[in-house]
XYZ file of C-alpha atoms in Angstrom:
683
model
C -43.926 10.774 17.762
C -45.013 7.635 19.978
C -42.192 5.745 21.282
C -42.954 2.078 22.465
C -41.220 -1.618 23.210
C -41.108 -4.627 21.190
C -40.460 -7.443 22.092
C -37.581 -5.305 24.319
C -36.832 -2.534 21.984
C -37.732 0.543 21.681
C -39.181 1.508 18.141
C -40.465 5.762 17.700
C -43.016 5.384 14.567
C -45.272 8.499 13.157
C -48.503 9.146 14.789
C -51.101 6.865 13.715
C -48.881 4.530 12.979
C -50.853 0.820 14.078
C -48.583 -1.757 16.250
C -48.437 -3.941 13.284
C -46.597 -1.959 11.377
C -44.415 -0.943 14.072
C -43.639 -4.730 14.673
C -42.704 -4.616 10.810
C -40.379 -1.526 11.010
C -37.943 -3.337 13.694
C -38.074 -6.808 11.577
C -40.707 -8.784 13.901
C -42.837 -10.925 11.760
C -46.912 -11.021 13.205
C -49.563 -12.930 11.001
C -52.375 -11.529 9.082
C -54.706 -12.002 7.088
C -57.225 -9.125 6.406
C -55.082 -6.699 6.886
C -53.301 -4.763 3.414
C -51.229 -1.996 3.421
C -52.992 -0.337 1.156
C -56.613 -1.505 2.285
C -58.694 -0.075 5.094
C -58.070 -1.943 8.139
C -60.655 -4.750 8.653
C -59.225 -6.633 12.062
C -61.565 -9.401 11.813
C -59.094 -11.708 11.091
C -57.984 -12.105 14.506
C -54.564 -13.831 13.719
C -51.739 -10.359 14.265
C -52.435 -11.034 17.942
C -49.974 -9.820 20.608
C -49.353 -9.102 24.217
C -50.143 -5.724 25.513
C -48.386 -4.919 29.060
C -51.843 -4.075 31.315
C -54.789 -5.452 28.782
C -56.331 -8.233 29.811
C -56.724 -10.009 26.249
C -54.077 -10.464 23.153
C -54.880 -7.096 21.322
C -55.149 -7.053 17.148
C -52.269 -5.715 16.182
C -53.376 -4.594 12.807
C -55.887 -2.211 14.255
C -54.441 -0.842 17.859
C -52.258 2.310 17.264
C -48.914 2.894 18.613
C -49.222 4.773 21.652
C -46.201 5.829 23.707
C -45.076 3.554 26.815
C -46.711 0.627 24.989
C -45.008 -2.341 25.847
C -45.731 -5.023 23.021
C -45.069 -8.900 23.251
C -45.000 -11.418 19.923
C -43.905 -14.495 21.535
C -45.694 -15.514 25.356
C -47.095 -18.221 25.279
C -50.347 -16.173 25.086
C -49.821 -14.846 21.886
C -48.341 -18.476 20.729
C -51.721 -20.408 22.255
C -54.051 -17.574 20.977
C -52.796 -17.789 17.440
C -52.660 -21.772 17.082
C -56.777 -20.839 18.259
C -56.947 -18.534 15.557
C -56.295 -20.742 13.002
C -57.544 -24.233 14.416
C -61.289 -21.613 13.835
C -59.836 -20.856 10.731
C -59.326 -24.492 9.685
C -62.114 -25.728 10.868
C -64.466 -25.298 7.549
C -61.378 -24.970 5.311
C -61.188 -27.667 2.517
C -57.864 -30.385 2.106
C -57.728 -29.049 -0.932
C -54.118 -28.505 -1.106
C -53.152 -30.934 -4.242
C -55.244 -29.735 -6.256
C -55.801 -26.099 -5.137
C -54.198 -23.258 -7.473
C -53.348 -21.270 -4.610
C -50.784 -24.373 -3.510
C -47.180 -23.253 -2.768
C -47.957 -19.149 -2.792
C -50.439 -19.508 -0.138
C -50.559 -17.079 2.827
C -52.882 -20.176 4.682
C -50.595 -22.728 4.544
C -47.422 -20.878 5.365
C -48.993 -19.064 8.475
C -50.729 -22.909 9.536
C -47.309 -23.827 9.458
C -45.734 -21.604 10.842
C -48.315 -20.699 13.773
C -50.899 -22.807 13.734
C -51.476 -26.333 15.972
C -49.837 -29.792 14.142
C -53.521 -31.591 14.388
C -57.038 -30.603 14.038
C -59.761 -31.254 17.121
C -62.934 -30.711 14.842
C -64.596 -33.752 14.079
C -68.334 -31.811 12.219
C -69.130 -31.660 8.766
C -67.813 -29.133 7.188
C -69.723 -26.081 5.629
C -70.029 -26.236 2.015
C -70.414 -22.935 0.040
C -71.333 -23.034 -3.583
C -69.038 -21.336 -6.040
C -70.199 -18.021 -7.599
C -69.870 -16.590 -11.347
C -67.382 -13.303 -11.282
C -66.200 -13.830 -15.205
C -63.933 -15.278 -16.954
C -61.043 -14.350 -15.092
C -61.732 -15.486 -11.432
C -62.207 -19.085 -10.795
C -64.661 -19.170 -7.583
C -64.006 -22.205 -4.880
C -65.662 -20.227 -1.684
C -65.632 -23.093 0.333
C -61.828 -21.795 1.078
C -63.079 -18.196 1.764
C -61.918 -17.022 5.333
C -63.909 -13.876 5.119
C -61.085 -11.616 5.138
C -63.028 -9.084 2.747
C -59.677 -8.263 1.163
C -61.300 -8.627 -2.189
C -64.532 -6.515 -0.727
C -62.191 -4.129 0.166
C -60.223 -3.269 -2.990
C -63.222 -3.558 -4.932
C -64.811 -0.829 -3.236
C -61.467 1.388 -2.802
C -59.165 1.216 -5.096
C -60.855 -0.425 -8.054
C -64.028 1.838 -7.311
C -66.568 -0.837 -8.083
C -69.429 -1.279 -5.954
C -70.595 -5.205 -7.208
C -68.868 -7.272 -4.470
C -70.050 -7.841 -1.089
C -71.218 -10.251 2.080
C -74.348 -11.688 2.277
C -75.627 -12.607 5.565
C -74.219 -13.702 8.945
C -72.196 -15.945 11.674
C -71.021 -18.963 9.822
C -73.843 -18.522 6.786
C -71.528 -15.745 5.564
C -70.856 -15.463 2.138
C -68.885 -13.439 -0.265
C -70.335 -12.897 -3.745
C -70.818 -10.336 -6.774
C -74.434 -10.666 -5.477
C -76.293 -10.930 -8.908
C -73.359 -13.148 -9.872
C -72.140 -11.286 -13.272
C -68.549 -10.223 -14.313
C -66.642 -8.269 -11.749
C -66.940 -4.755 -14.005
C -63.618 -3.189 -13.255
C -60.175 -3.399 -15.354
C -58.436 -4.150 -12.113
C -60.751 -6.860 -11.052
C -57.333 -9.161 -11.356
C -55.700 -8.080 -8.315
C -58.148 -10.086 -6.104
C -56.257 -13.037 -6.961
C -52.732 -11.976 -5.631
C -55.301 -10.075 -2.462
C -56.558 -13.117 -1.364
C -54.458 -14.947 1.013
C -56.145 -19.151 0.340
C -57.524 -20.233 -2.653
C -61.182 -19.249 -2.800
C -59.974 -16.733 -5.735
C -57.811 -17.413 -8.426
C -56.743 -16.830 -12.114
C -59.105 -18.972 -14.268
C -57.419 -18.842 -17.221
C -54.268 -19.953 -15.415
C -56.140 -23.229 -13.667
C -54.253 -26.146 -13.271
C -51.814 -25.500 -16.170
C -48.706 -24.832 -13.927
C -47.158 -24.728 -9.992
C -45.631 -22.060 -8.554
C -42.280 -23.858 -8.338
C -41.668 -24.763 -11.914
C -41.970 -21.344 -13.031
C -39.298 -19.247 -14.431
C -39.576 -15.283 -12.603
C -38.748 -12.484 -15.000
C -38.946 -8.633 -13.705
C -39.869 -6.771 -16.836
C -42.059 -4.096 -17.645
C -45.685 -4.335 -19.192
C -46.365 -2.786 -22.768
C -49.769 -2.762 -22.992
C -50.087 0.889 -22.105
C -47.787 3.905 -21.544
C -47.622 3.656 -17.762
C -45.296 1.048 -17.929
C -46.394 -1.133 -15.304
C -44.236 -3.107 -13.513
C -44.481 -6.857 -13.624
C -43.045 -10.478 -13.368
C -43.312 -13.013 -16.354
C -43.873 -16.538 -14.940
C -42.113 -18.475 -17.818
C -41.967 -22.951 -17.989
C -40.052 -23.640 -21.581
C -40.400 -21.500 -23.569
C -44.406 -20.523 -22.566
C -45.610 -17.643 -20.847
C -47.717 -19.141 -17.906
C -49.048 -16.002 -16.767
C -48.044 -12.249 -15.643
C -47.989 -10.927 -12.178
C -47.503 -7.418 -10.847
C -44.191 -5.999 -9.793
C -43.744 -3.965 -6.551
C -42.593 -0.237 -8.001
C -44.170 2.939 -5.931
C -43.794 5.676 -8.401
C -45.080 3.672 -11.083
C -48.028 1.174 -10.013
C -47.696 0.327 -6.026
C -48.259 -3.379 -6.429
C -51.426 -3.275 -9.101
C -52.071 -4.087 -12.798
C -54.897 -3.453 -15.590
C -56.684 -6.935 -16.156
C -54.735 -6.587 -20.417
C -51.383 -6.610 -18.560
C -52.806 -9.346 -16.387
C -54.167 -12.057 -19.404
C -52.701 -10.825 -22.530
C -50.203 -13.572 -22.409
C -52.934 -16.372 -24.509
C -51.869 -13.436 -27.343
C -48.348 -14.369 -27.223
C -48.778 -17.816 -29.055
C -51.583 -16.903 -30.838
C -51.599 -15.385 -34.624
C -47.650 -15.187 -34.796
C -45.126 -13.968 -37.318
C -42.577 -16.846 -37.387
C -41.248 -17.262 -40.709
C -40.786 -14.461 -43.530
C -43.102 -13.991 -46.098
C -42.729 -12.073 -49.845
C -45.856 -10.834 -51.746
C -45.825 -12.962 -55.184
C -48.242 -13.122 -57.817
C -50.436 -10.775 -55.713
C -49.835 -14.125 -53.111
C -48.073 -13.699 -49.788
C -45.367 -17.210 -50.173
C -43.221 -18.218 -47.444
C -39.724 -17.039 -47.811
C -35.689 -17.611 -45.965
C -34.630 -14.600 -44.970
C -32.318 -14.686 -47.902
C -34.846 -14.311 -49.977
C -37.125 -11.500 -48.035
C -33.649 -9.788 -47.961
C -33.385 -9.882 -50.967
C -36.497 -9.352 -52.095
C -36.007 -5.825 -50.005
C -32.900 -4.731 -51.654
C -34.446 -5.325 -54.922
C -37.295 -3.063 -54.487
C -35.496 -0.275 -53.196
C -32.949 -0.501 -55.944
C -33.316 3.292 -58.053
C -36.044 4.238 -54.941
C -34.467 7.938 -53.876
C -34.570 8.446 -50.510
C -37.588 11.233 -50.210
C -39.472 8.293 -51.993
C -38.838 5.792 -48.918
C -40.956 6.187 -45.646
C -41.058 4.610 -42.269
C -43.720 4.183 -39.546
C -43.427 2.856 -35.803
C -45.687 1.514 -34.682
C -47.437 1.820 -30.706
C -44.678 -0.954 -29.112
C -41.957 -1.208 -30.650
C -38.125 -0.586 -28.475
C -36.279 2.436 -28.626
C -33.183 -0.076 -29.615
C -35.445 -1.028 -33.078
C -36.978 2.936 -33.408
C -32.807 3.734 -33.152
C -31.724 0.775 -35.733
C -34.918 2.131 -37.936
C -34.249 5.606 -37.856
C -30.335 4.788 -38.394
C -30.711 2.821 -41.618
C -33.588 5.725 -43.068
C -31.190 7.667 -42.878
C -28.353 5.877 -44.099
C -30.956 5.719 -47.809
C -31.090 9.726 -47.591
C -34.429 9.518 -45.508
C -35.431 11.234 -42.417
C -39.269 10.429 -42.962
C -40.171 8.586 -39.849
C -43.272 8.968 -38.013
C -44.356 7.882 -34.710
C -47.260 9.701 -34.522
C -49.714 7.130 -36.125
C -53.506 8.252 -34.191
C -52.156 11.981 -36.373
C -52.071 13.455 -32.588
C -50.387 16.826 -32.971
C -47.308 17.045 -30.571
C -44.117 18.506 -31.404
C -40.998 17.186 -29.632
C -39.408 21.149 -29.436
C -39.857 20.357 -24.847
C -39.529 17.441 -23.442
C -41.773 18.487 -20.938
C -44.441 19.495 -23.169
C -45.304 15.419 -24.498
C -44.608 13.689 -20.489
C -46.335 14.156 -17.351
C -43.792 16.327 -15.895
C -45.394 15.829 -12.032
C -45.491 11.534 -12.581
C -47.821 9.565 -12.125
C -47.326 9.576 -8.189
C -47.265 13.474 -8.368
C -50.863 13.207 -8.766
C -51.328 12.892 -5.030
C -49.071 16.349 -4.105
C -51.681 18.023 -6.498
C -55.081 19.276 -4.959
C -56.871 19.774 -7.856
C -57.187 18.231 -11.367
C -58.298 19.384 -15.302
C -58.743 16.163 -18.021
C -58.936 17.280 -20.918
C -59.755 14.724 -23.885
C -58.486 11.731 -21.508
C -60.303 8.705 -20.125
C -57.836 7.153 -17.246
C -59.979 4.186 -16.490
C -59.437 3.337 -19.940
C -56.688 4.438 -21.270
C -53.551 3.979 -17.782
C -56.230 2.035 -15.045
C -53.499 1.942 -13.067
C -53.045 5.711 -13.302
C -56.875 6.223 -12.766
C -56.508 4.136 -9.548
C -53.776 6.437 -8.222
C -55.870 9.669 -8.925
C -59.087 7.967 -7.139
C -56.630 7.272 -3.917
C -56.045 11.118 -4.341
C -59.569 12.062 -4.693
C -60.596 9.658 -1.625
C -57.713 10.494 0.972
C -55.743 13.651 0.002
C -58.332 16.063 -0.950
C -57.814 15.965 -4.797
C -60.833 18.008 -6.652
C -60.969 16.201 -10.171
C -62.417 18.594 -13.433
C -63.566 17.229 -16.711
C -63.697 19.110 -20.530
C -64.738 16.294 -22.629
C -66.915 13.063 -23.126
C -68.314 12.247 -19.210
C -67.247 8.743 -18.503
C -67.879 6.792 -15.319
C -64.299 6.946 -13.620
C -65.108 5.572 -10.559
C -64.725 8.823 -8.794
C -66.790 12.564 -8.394
C -65.934 14.663 -11.204
C -67.096 17.409 -11.940
C -68.091 17.726 -15.468
C -67.901 21.314 -17.711
C -68.703 20.177 -20.647
C -67.554 18.295 -24.032
C -66.568 21.847 -25.515
C -62.465 21.827 -26.462
C -62.788 25.572 -27.086
C -63.526 25.637 -23.009
C -59.800 26.398 -22.802
C -59.839 30.029 -24.166
C -62.293 30.724 -21.672
C -60.001 29.630 -18.867
C -57.060 30.988 -21.259
C -58.760 34.789 -20.627
C -59.227 34.432 -16.254
C -62.841 33.437 -16.691
C -65.564 30.910 -15.771
C -65.215 28.586 -12.668
C -62.867 26.294 -14.143
C -60.744 29.527 -13.777
C -61.158 30.182 -10.881
C -60.876 27.047 -9.943
C -56.654 27.033 -10.804
C -56.135 30.250 -9.138
C -57.756 28.616 -6.053
C -55.221 25.715 -6.337
C -51.723 24.968 -4.622
C -50.674 22.524 -7.026
C -53.231 22.600 -9.550
C -52.699 19.802 -12.492
C -53.727 19.687 -16.308
C -53.424 16.197 -18.045
C -54.056 16.696 -21.745
C -55.469 13.257 -23.405
C -54.788 12.141 -27.022
C -58.078 11.947 -28.163
C -58.060 15.695 -27.785
C -53.887 15.307 -29.598
C -55.658 13.863 -32.410
C -58.303 16.442 -33.495
C -57.575 18.785 -36.311
C -57.301 21.651 -34.038
C -54.701 19.382 -31.873
C -51.664 21.427 -31.982
C -54.205 24.667 -30.458
C -55.350 22.099 -27.921
C -51.678 20.982 -26.365
C -50.607 25.378 -26.663
C -53.414 26.520 -24.838
C -52.923 23.846 -22.248
C -49.441 25.121 -22.338
C -50.468 28.495 -21.470
C -52.854 27.572 -18.983
C -49.969 25.315 -17.415
C -47.774 28.320 -17.310
C -50.670 30.292 -16.160
C -51.499 28.628 -13.384
C -49.712 25.478 -13.229
C -45.737 25.974 -13.125
C -44.734 27.316 -9.785
C -41.892 27.001 -7.176
C -40.458 23.898 -8.300
C -44.458 22.245 -9.375
C -44.653 21.247 -13.025
C -48.440 20.558 -13.269
C -48.308 19.990 -16.922
C -48.858 16.650 -18.248
C -49.320 14.216 -20.987
C -51.179 10.926 -20.449
C -50.251 8.531 -23.443
C -51.337 5.412 -24.541
C -48.971 3.606 -26.277
C -45.937 2.590 -24.697
C -43.595 3.851 -27.725
C -44.446 7.232 -27.595
C -42.599 9.195 -25.648
C -39.489 7.165 -26.567
C -40.258 7.487 -29.848
C -40.855 11.413 -29.545
C -37.266 11.471 -27.552
C -35.964 10.000 -30.387
C -37.427 12.696 -32.811
C -39.514 10.018 -34.226
C -41.963 13.069 -36.450
C -42.090 14.501 -39.609
C -44.110 16.970 -40.962
C -47.490 16.580 -41.319
C -47.920 13.360 -39.207
C -49.166 9.995 -40.614
C -51.820 11.981 -43.016
C -49.012 13.411 -45.007
C -47.102 9.659 -45.673
C -50.457 7.942 -46.492
C -51.680 10.923 -48.865
C -47.736 10.460 -50.680
C -48.170 7.070 -51.184
C -52.047 6.979 -52.610
C -50.530 10.027 -54.900
C -47.327 7.968 -55.812
C -45.204 10.063 -54.145
C -43.648 7.525 -52.406
C -42.614 4.049 -53.897
C -41.830 2.266 -50.276
C -42.684 2.620 -46.862
C -41.083 0.657 -43.639
C -43.412 -0.070 -40.662
C -42.257 -1.240 -37.602
C -45.251 -3.213 -35.966
C -47.795 -0.294 -36.916
C -51.029 -1.689 -36.787
C -53.754 1.254 -35.692
C -53.930 3.068 -39.052
C -55.590 2.479 -42.258
C -53.262 0.121 -44.109
C -55.619 0.378 -47.714
C -53.700 3.613 -48.191
C -50.159 1.913 -48.706
C -51.566 -0.613 -51.402
C -49.629 1.410 -54.449
C -46.602 1.411 -52.497
C -43.651 -1.344 -51.525
C -44.336 -1.861 -47.921
C -42.069 -3.810 -45.562
C -43.409 -5.278 -42.828
C -41.536 -6.112 -39.296
C -43.806 -7.464 -36.454
C -44.971 -10.012 -34.446
C -48.857 -10.243 -35.330
C -50.607 -11.352 -38.461
C -52.887 -7.889 -37.641
C -53.383 -4.903 -40.149
C -49.643 -4.136 -40.823
C -49.590 -7.193 -42.858
C -52.381 -6.364 -44.965
C -50.992 -5.049 -47.798
C -47.120 -5.495 -46.859
C -44.999 -6.977 -50.005
C -43.005 -7.875 -47.425
C -42.607 -9.360 -43.480
C -40.577 -9.979 -41.474
C -40.835 -11.875 -38.399
C -40.529 -9.515 -35.588
C -39.999 -10.494 -31.506
C -42.885 -9.489 -28.873
C -41.811 -7.674 -25.339
C -41.270 -10.477 -23.458
C -38.843 -12.148 -26.327
C -36.448 -9.044 -26.587
C -34.546 -6.734 -23.763
C -36.024 -3.320 -24.875
C -35.356 -0.205 -23.325
C -39.121 2.008 -23.016
C -40.722 5.094 -21.402
C -43.613 5.602 -19.674
C -45.658 8.424 -19.814
C -43.754 10.528 -17.150
C -40.192 10.510 -19.347
C -39.261 7.242 -16.991
C -36.752 5.064 -18.704
C -37.585 1.456 -18.104
C -36.616 -2.049 -19.448
C -37.778 -5.145 -20.811
C -36.020 -8.514 -20.028
C -35.948 -11.434 -22.045
C -37.997 -13.916 -20.719
C -38.943 -16.699 -23.672
C -36.932 -17.098 -27.369
C -39.225 -15.682 -30.265
C -40.732 -18.139 -31.639
C -39.615 -20.053 -35.574
C -37.864 -18.068 -37.204
C -38.675 -14.238 -35.903
C -36.025 -12.259 -34.226
C -35.087 -9.062 -32.225
C -36.029 -6.029 -34.276
C -32.491 -4.269 -34.169
C -30.711 -7.208 -35.294
C -33.498 -7.401 -38.778
C -32.185 -4.091 -39.371
C -29.061 -4.458 -38.839
C -28.949 -7.851 -40.731
C -30.835 -5.733 -43.477
C -28.404 -2.882 -43.824
C -25.266 -5.375 -44.345
C -27.383 -6.748 -47.847
C -28.722 -2.609 -48.832
C -25.194 -2.054 -48.404
C -25.448 0.505 -45.408
C -24.322 -1.213 -42.813
C -25.005 0.129 -39.394
C -21.809 0.754 -37.067
C -23.086 -1.563 -34.116
C -22.980 -4.814 -34.206
C -24.288 -5.792 -30.237
C -26.887 -4.294 -27.686
C -24.897 -3.013 -25.780
C -23.078 -0.968 -28.712
C -26.425 -0.344 -29.711
C -27.175 1.767 -26.495
C -24.049 3.388 -26.362
C -25.192 4.726 -29.541
C -28.945 5.532 -28.071
C -27.231 7.164 -25.086
C -25.633 9.531 -27.346
C -29.017 10.111 -29.760
C -31.379 10.641 -26.395
C -29.913 11.169 -23.492
C -32.278 10.388 -20.948
C -31.407 6.577 -21.481
C -28.070 6.919 -19.268
C -30.398 7.001 -15.919
C -33.383 4.331 -15.800
C -35.939 4.150 -13.677
C -35.577 8.102 -12.367
C -38.125 10.534 -12.634
C -36.094 13.278 -14.770
C -36.723 17.038 -14.704
C -37.546 18.337 -17.912
C -36.684 21.847 -18.757
C -39.881 24.353 -19.000
C -40.444 26.306 -22.379
C -42.859 27.012 -25.185
C -44.724 24.011 -27.302
C -47.885 23.898 -29.594
C -49.261 26.113 -32.190
C -51.243 29.138 -31.141
C -54.275 28.505 -33.276
C -58.271 28.876 -32.713
C -59.366 25.920 -30.927
C -62.795 24.555 -32.984
C -65.871 24.188 -30.847
C -67.396 20.827 -30.555
C -66.984 17.449 -29.044
C -63.542 15.108 -28.165
C -63.425 11.538 -29.565
C -62.430 8.920 -27.002
C -58.478 7.917 -28.111
C -59.419 4.360 -26.661
C -62.820 2.666 -28.437
C -62.270 -0.670 -26.499
C -59.640 -1.241 -23.629
C -59.190 -4.432 -24.304
C -58.495 -4.665 -28.159
C -55.702 -1.775 -28.349
C -53.227 -3.545 -29.958
C -52.420 -6.559 -32.307
C -51.056 -9.147 -28.837
C -54.133 -8.251 -26.842
C -56.535 -8.116 -30.497
C -55.266 -12.176 -31.283
C -55.706 -12.646 -27.210
C -58.622 -15.303 -26.784
C -58.976 -13.924 -23.153
C -59.659 -10.695 -24.255
C -62.456 -11.768 -26.119
C -64.099 -13.795 -23.295
C -63.542 -10.933 -21.627
C -65.421 -8.451 -24.127
C -68.147 -11.512 -24.813
C -68.465 -11.497 -20.925
C -69.687 -8.061 -20.445
C -71.421 -7.663 -23.423
C -73.591 -10.553 -21.660
C -73.986 -9.022 -18.651
C -75.717 -5.527 -20.608
C -77.997 -8.471 -22.585
C -79.003 -9.822 -19.130
C -79.247 -6.828 -17.300
C -81.546 -5.264 -20.230
C -83.765 -7.897 -20.505
C -82.449 -8.899 -23.850
C -80.356 -11.360 -23.584
C -80.997 -15.020 -25.113
């Protein structure tokens, strides 16, 4: 390992480390614009110049590998003048937009100009102007500000896996563009806003709404999918103004999907902010007391086996546990969380989590996807798979519908019965498993929600047992699409026959009352003849046949526990208050239990979480990847030949918040317009 001297301090670094990275290891700040630790080295801004002894001129530290015996100086007069000169060149054509630029207050160019630039400009000529580009409804462009660091281009190609962005022309005529000036075709496109070190690419929905110093930053967790991306919720007053990524190397690195970033306007629209009770076939506003009294009357004389509950995809564990306890007090254990009909069971925790972890895919050398489209179901995880394919030699195979996942995939056909041949050790797929040192198999919800989903799960488990579980490595995993699902399974919120049995009994008149906790992704028309109590945030499908509606709190409005697809326990934090008379879900259930005469045994969040830790021991350890014991799960049976339907029909419309978001609707419309233009059918 090379040892070098930086500003009089010796440092030993790993081979391949650059001089800039070596400087960072000892706390020496080196300015940069084009360099980013997750992107390839461009070396084109020259802001990171440092002096190296025996070098005739300053070197670009981002592109120079650290070598044995190097002597580096970062604070000499020559370095200072070189950086001032580079900054002066960068500002030659940059407009004086700071007072009106959305990047103001968090702009790298501002900060570096103050710290390393000259106090005045010597350039008196006319500045260059560049026409703004269209990149869709998410990204606002002011390309005159662009300094051509190429971060956005490198991110699009290397991380997001789309080749829509690039540069045209040369020299002072260089322009960054999406070539055909269409929407950037990626579910991760918003990350270029964070990467842009100047105000060339900014958030179009956020434009001119707030300044960074006006915002309160709340660290929280995303619930748009089951990855559990770490986020910062930026709030002004009672409004969520924007959502940005928060660094977590093991979960989302520093990326988030476009749905996570831009769904916040859906938190304000179509909200339930007061209670409703159905009278004379019409929903009418009611007080909390009237709503609770109506529920009490509906449940009077109803037996426990005539009551059921369905849990939604964004419910926190505190609310689910409170509902489970209330149901038990009413004499019912029939509470179901698998509203998509996934044939998962709770016998073995290792049977419903991604055992190797999200980051574990970087250790694998072979990955088989079964009925899963990670680009639509978990875009952030998909970028990690792409990184493993590009840089670490991961080979990916797929059983299911062929999709553009942005990396090379060997397709074996859309036929779930192929797993039986693998289990017998026959065929090319079986050979790939045998040849791999750390193989993985990931089962998606598309496969699990089939009629033979339990048999597919069993086959995948047996394949994993044969090839993927060895020497401390567990390559079996389930990729969930719902943020609440793993937590619900930890709480054992499953019933025999699943949601289909509940809905069938409701239609047959065997059920008298059903509690619905934020569940909107099933056919609610089948509950038309049952007294339905809906607790949720939006006027979505769940309220259509509800007899009593109780307004709940969204994920930004409460502190809630969630377990992501790898089994990692994380918590959201309260960023704003729920609108109107809406309350946190568990407090609604606790208050209702009083009225029903079955008071739940906790009066505050701390007591509820103490109860949660006894029921779900995994919740005692936050933000840790826990190893689950391996065992037997699934149901042996015949796997039917035939295709696997996708688990996600539209990435942007997977939950009530997203469906209420105008920004999500704009994205869908923009992409549809791009397709029409490309096929010549536009207009």
